[in-house]
Short mmCIF file of C-alpha atoms and ligand atoms in Angstrom, two decimals:
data_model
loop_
_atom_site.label_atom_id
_atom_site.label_comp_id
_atom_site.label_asym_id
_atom_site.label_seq_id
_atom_site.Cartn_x
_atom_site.Cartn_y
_atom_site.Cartn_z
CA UNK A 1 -71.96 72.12 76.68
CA UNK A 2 -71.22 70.66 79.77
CA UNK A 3 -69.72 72.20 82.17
CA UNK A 4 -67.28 69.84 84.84
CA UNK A 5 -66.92 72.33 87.08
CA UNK A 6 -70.13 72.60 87.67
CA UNK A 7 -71.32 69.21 88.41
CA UNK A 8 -73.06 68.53 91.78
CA UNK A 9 -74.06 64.71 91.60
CA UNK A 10 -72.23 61.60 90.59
CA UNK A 11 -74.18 58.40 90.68
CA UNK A 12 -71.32 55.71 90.70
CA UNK A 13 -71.58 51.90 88.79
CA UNK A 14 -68.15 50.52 88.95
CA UNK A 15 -66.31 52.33 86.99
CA UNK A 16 -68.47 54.38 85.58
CA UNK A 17 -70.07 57.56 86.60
CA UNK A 18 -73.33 58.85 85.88
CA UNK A 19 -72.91 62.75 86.21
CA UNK A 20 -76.43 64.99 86.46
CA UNK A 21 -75.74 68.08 85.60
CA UNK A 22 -76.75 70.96 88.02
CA UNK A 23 -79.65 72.77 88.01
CA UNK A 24 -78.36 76.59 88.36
CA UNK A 25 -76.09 76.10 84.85
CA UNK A 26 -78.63 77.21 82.37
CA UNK A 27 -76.91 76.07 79.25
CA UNK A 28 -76.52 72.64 80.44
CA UNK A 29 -79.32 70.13 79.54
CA UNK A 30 -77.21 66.68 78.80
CA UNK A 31 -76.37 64.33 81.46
CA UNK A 32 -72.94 62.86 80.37
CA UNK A 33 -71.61 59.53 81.31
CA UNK A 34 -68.22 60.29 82.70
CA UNK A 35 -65.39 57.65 83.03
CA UNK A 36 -63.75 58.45 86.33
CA UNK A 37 -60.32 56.78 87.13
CA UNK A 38 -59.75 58.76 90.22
CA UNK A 39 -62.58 56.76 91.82
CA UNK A 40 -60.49 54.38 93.71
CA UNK A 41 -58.11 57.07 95.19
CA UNK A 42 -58.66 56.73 98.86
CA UNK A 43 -59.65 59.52 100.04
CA UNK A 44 -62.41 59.97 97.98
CA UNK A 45 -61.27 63.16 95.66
CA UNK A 46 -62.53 62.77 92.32
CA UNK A 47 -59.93 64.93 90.52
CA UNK A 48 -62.65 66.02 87.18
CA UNK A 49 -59.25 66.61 85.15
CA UNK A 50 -59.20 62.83 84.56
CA UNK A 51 -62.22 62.77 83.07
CA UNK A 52 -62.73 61.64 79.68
CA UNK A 53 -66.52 63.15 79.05
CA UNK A 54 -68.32 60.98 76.13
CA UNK A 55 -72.13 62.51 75.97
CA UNK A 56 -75.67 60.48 76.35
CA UNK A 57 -78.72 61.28 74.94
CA UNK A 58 -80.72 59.83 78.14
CA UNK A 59 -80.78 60.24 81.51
CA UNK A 60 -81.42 57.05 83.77
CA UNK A 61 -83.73 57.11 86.44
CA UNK A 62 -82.39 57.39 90.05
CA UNK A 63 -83.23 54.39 92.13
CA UNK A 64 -83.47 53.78 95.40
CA UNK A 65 -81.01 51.37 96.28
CA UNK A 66 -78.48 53.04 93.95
CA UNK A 67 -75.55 55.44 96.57
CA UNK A 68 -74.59 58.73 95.51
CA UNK A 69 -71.00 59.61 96.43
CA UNK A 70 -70.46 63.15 96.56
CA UNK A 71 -67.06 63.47 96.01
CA UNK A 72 -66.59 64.92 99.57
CA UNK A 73 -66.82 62.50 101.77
CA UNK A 74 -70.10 61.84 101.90
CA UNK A 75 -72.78 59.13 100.61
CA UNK A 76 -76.59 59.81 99.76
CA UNK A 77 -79.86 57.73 98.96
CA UNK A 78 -83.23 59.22 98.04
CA UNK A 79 -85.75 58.39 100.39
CA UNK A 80 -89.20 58.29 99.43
CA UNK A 81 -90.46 59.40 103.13
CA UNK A 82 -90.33 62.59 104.26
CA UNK A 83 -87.44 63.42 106.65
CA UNK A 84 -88.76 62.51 110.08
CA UNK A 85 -90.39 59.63 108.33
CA UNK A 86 -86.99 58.80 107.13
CA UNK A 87 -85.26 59.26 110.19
CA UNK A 88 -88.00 57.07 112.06
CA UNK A 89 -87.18 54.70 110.16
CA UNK A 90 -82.97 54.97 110.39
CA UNK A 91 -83.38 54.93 114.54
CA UNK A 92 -85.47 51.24 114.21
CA UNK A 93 -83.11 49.72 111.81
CA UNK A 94 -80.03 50.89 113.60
CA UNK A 95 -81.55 49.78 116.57
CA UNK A 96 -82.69 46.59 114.83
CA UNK A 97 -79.00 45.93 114.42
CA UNK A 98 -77.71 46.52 117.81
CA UNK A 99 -76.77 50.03 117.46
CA UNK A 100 -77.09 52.46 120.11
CA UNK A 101 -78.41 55.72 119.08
CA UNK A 102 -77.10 58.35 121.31
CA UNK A 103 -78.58 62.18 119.73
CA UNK A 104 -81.21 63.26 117.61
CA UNK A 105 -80.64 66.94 116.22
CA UNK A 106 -83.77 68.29 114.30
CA UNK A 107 -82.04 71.27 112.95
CA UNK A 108 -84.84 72.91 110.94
CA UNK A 109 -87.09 72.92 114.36
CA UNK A 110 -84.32 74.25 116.21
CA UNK A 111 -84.20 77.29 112.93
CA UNK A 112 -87.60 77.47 113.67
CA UNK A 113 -87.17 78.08 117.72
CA UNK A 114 -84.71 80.67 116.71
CA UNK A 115 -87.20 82.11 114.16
CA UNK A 116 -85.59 80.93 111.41
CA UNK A 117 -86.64 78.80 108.43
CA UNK A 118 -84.65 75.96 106.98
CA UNK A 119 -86.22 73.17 104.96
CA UNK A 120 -86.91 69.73 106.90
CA UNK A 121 -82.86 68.59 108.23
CA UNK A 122 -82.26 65.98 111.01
CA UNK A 123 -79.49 64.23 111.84
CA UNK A 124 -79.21 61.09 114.40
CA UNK A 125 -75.80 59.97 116.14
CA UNK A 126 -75.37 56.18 116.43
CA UNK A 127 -72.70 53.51 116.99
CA UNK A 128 -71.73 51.01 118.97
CA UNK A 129 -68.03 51.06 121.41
CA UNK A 130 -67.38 47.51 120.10
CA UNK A 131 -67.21 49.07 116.28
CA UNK A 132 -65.94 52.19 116.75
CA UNK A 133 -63.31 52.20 119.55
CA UNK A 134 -60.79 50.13 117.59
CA UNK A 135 -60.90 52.94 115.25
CA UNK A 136 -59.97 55.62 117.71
CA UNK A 137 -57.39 52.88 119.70
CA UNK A 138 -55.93 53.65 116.16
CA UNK A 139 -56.09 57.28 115.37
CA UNK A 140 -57.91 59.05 118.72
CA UNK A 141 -59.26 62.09 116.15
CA UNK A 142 -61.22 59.76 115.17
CA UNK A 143 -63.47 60.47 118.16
CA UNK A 144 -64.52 63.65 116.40
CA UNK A 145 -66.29 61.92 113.50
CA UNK A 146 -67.95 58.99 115.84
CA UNK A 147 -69.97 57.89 116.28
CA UNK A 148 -71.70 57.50 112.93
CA UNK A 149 -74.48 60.15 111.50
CA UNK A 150 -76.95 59.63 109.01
CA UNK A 151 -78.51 63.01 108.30
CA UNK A 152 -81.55 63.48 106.17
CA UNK A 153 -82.51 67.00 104.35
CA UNK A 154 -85.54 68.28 102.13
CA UNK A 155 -83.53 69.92 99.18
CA UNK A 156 -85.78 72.70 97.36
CA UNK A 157 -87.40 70.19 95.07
CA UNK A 158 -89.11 68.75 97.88
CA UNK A 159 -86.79 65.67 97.61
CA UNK A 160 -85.42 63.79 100.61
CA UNK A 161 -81.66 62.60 100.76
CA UNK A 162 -80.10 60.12 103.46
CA UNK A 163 -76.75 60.89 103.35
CA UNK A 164 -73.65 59.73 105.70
CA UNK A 165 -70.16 60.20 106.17
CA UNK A 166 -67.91 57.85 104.04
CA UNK A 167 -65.94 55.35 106.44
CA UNK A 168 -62.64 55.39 103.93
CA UNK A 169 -63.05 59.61 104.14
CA UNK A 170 -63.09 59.64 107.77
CA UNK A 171 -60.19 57.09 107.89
CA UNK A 172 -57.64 59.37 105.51
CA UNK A 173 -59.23 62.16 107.05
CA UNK A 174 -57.66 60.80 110.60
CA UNK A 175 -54.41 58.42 109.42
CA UNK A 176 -55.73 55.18 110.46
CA UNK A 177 -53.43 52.75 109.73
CA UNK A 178 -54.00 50.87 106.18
CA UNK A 179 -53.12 48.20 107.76
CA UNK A 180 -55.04 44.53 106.66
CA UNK A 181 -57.28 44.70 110.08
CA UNK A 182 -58.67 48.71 109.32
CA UNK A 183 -58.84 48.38 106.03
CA UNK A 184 -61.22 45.01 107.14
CA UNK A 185 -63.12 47.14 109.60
CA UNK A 186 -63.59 50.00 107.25
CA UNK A 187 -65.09 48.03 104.44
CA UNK A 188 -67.38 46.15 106.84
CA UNK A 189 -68.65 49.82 108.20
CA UNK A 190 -68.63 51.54 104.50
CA UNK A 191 -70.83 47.80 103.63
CA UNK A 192 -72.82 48.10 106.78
CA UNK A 193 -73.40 51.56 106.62
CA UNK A 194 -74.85 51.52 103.23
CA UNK A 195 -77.33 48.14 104.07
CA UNK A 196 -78.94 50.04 107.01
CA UNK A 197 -79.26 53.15 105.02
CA UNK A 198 -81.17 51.53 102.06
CA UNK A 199 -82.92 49.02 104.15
CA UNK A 200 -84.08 52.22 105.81
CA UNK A 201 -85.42 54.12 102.67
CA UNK A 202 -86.72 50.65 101.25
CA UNK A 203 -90.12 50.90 100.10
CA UNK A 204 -93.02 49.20 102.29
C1 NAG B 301 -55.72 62.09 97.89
O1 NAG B 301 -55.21 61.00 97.16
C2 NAG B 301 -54.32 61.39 96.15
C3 NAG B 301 -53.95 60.16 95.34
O2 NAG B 301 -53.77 59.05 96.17
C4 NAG B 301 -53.10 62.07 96.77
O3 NAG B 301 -52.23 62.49 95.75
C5 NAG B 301 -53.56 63.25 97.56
O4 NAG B 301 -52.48 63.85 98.23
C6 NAG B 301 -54.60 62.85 98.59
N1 NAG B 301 -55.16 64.03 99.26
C7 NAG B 301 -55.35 64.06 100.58
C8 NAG B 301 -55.95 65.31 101.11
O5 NAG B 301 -55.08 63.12 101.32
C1 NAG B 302 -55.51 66.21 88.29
O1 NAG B 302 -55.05 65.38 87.24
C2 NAG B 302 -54.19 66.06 86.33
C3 NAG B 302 -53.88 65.08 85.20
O2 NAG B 302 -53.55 63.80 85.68
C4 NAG B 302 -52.94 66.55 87.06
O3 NAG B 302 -52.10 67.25 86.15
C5 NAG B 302 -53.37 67.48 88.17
O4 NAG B 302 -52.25 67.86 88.93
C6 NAG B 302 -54.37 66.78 89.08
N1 NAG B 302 -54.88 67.73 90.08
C7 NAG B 302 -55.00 67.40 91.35
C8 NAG B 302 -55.56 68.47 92.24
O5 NAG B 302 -54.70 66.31 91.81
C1 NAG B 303 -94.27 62.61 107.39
O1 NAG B 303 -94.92 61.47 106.88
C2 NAG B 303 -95.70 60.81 107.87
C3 NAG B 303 -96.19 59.51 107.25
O2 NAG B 303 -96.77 59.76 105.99
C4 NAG B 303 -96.82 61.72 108.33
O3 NAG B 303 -97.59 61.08 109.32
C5 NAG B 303 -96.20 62.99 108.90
O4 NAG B 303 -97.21 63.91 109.23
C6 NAG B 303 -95.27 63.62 107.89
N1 NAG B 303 -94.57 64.72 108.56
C7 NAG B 303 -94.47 65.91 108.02
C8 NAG B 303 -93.74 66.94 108.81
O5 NAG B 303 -94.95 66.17 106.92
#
């Protein structure tokens, strides 16, 4: 039985979404492949009321290079490093690409300062004015989500997730105009933003 409500991941091909089941439902042990026709909705809200749930017997491996969209906003690769590793690796290719990074937040050491414990969870701040300030010429609440994050966490399975805010979420989020030019610049920073993000958990 699976349970919609429930679900927590939704690997997206097209069309079609591949939808893992989550691990505190006990009575759900098939993955289902899960037609989704909300996907294109701006904003990003997968409404799981359209979904028209036809069961699989397997459940494909995740790769790398593959983005998990949460539904909320936000977009996820597994890295195979561990999270500073990871993180390393997001400051040289935004760098690499002209960015400037301007923070580094390493929340779980900061837990730990405050005697705390919270599994390995960074998060860098990055842009560049040329990119971004057209966005917030458009809509200025837009300052509050740039510049860009990518944030990496250690869930409690010990595996590593790059995730980052969705361009076309923050957009709806602020009313930037859907006009032909921010439409342009938000697919070139949803394209861009995914490139760096899998260049930066690509293998060696
Ligand atoms: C999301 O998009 C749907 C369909 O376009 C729309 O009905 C809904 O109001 C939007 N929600 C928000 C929060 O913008
Ligand atoms: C989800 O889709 C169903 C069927 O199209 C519709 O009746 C319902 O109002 C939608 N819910 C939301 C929150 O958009
Ligand atoms: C992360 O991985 C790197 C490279 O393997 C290693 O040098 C470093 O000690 C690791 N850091 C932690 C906190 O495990």
């Amino acid at each position: 039985m699976l349970l919609l409500q429930q679900l927590v991941l939704i690997t997206v091909f097209g069309g079609t979404a591949i939808v893992h089941p989550v691990v505190f439902a006990d009575d759900v042990t098939e993955p289902a492949i899960v037609m989704v026709s909300g996907m294109g909705e701006r904003n990003g809200t997968i409404n799981t009321t359209k979904m028209d749930v036809k069961t699989t017997t397997t459940m494909p491996e995740p790769r790398e290079d593959e983005c998990v969209h949460h539904g909320s906003g936000v977009a996820s690769v597994i890295s195979p490093y561990n999270v500073s590793t990871t993180i390393e690796r997001v400051l040289d290719v935004v760098r690499n690409a002209g960015f400037t990074v301007f923070a580094r937040v390493n929340h779980a050491q900061l837990a730990h300062d405050a005697n705390l414990f919270l599994l390995p969870n960074e998060v860098v701040m990055f842009g560049s004015p040329a990119g971004g300030t057209p966005f917030m010429q458009d809509s200025a609440l837009m300052g509050i989500d740039l510049p860009l994050k990518a944030h990496a966490h250690e869930d409690t399975d010990g595996v590593v997730h790059l995730s980052w805010n969705e361009p076309s979420y923050m957009t709806t989020r602020h009313g930037v105009s859907a006009d032909d030019a921010m439409e342009s610049r938000t697919t070139r920073m949803t394209v861009m933003l995914e490139q760096l993000m899998n260049e930066a958990v690509k293998g060696e």
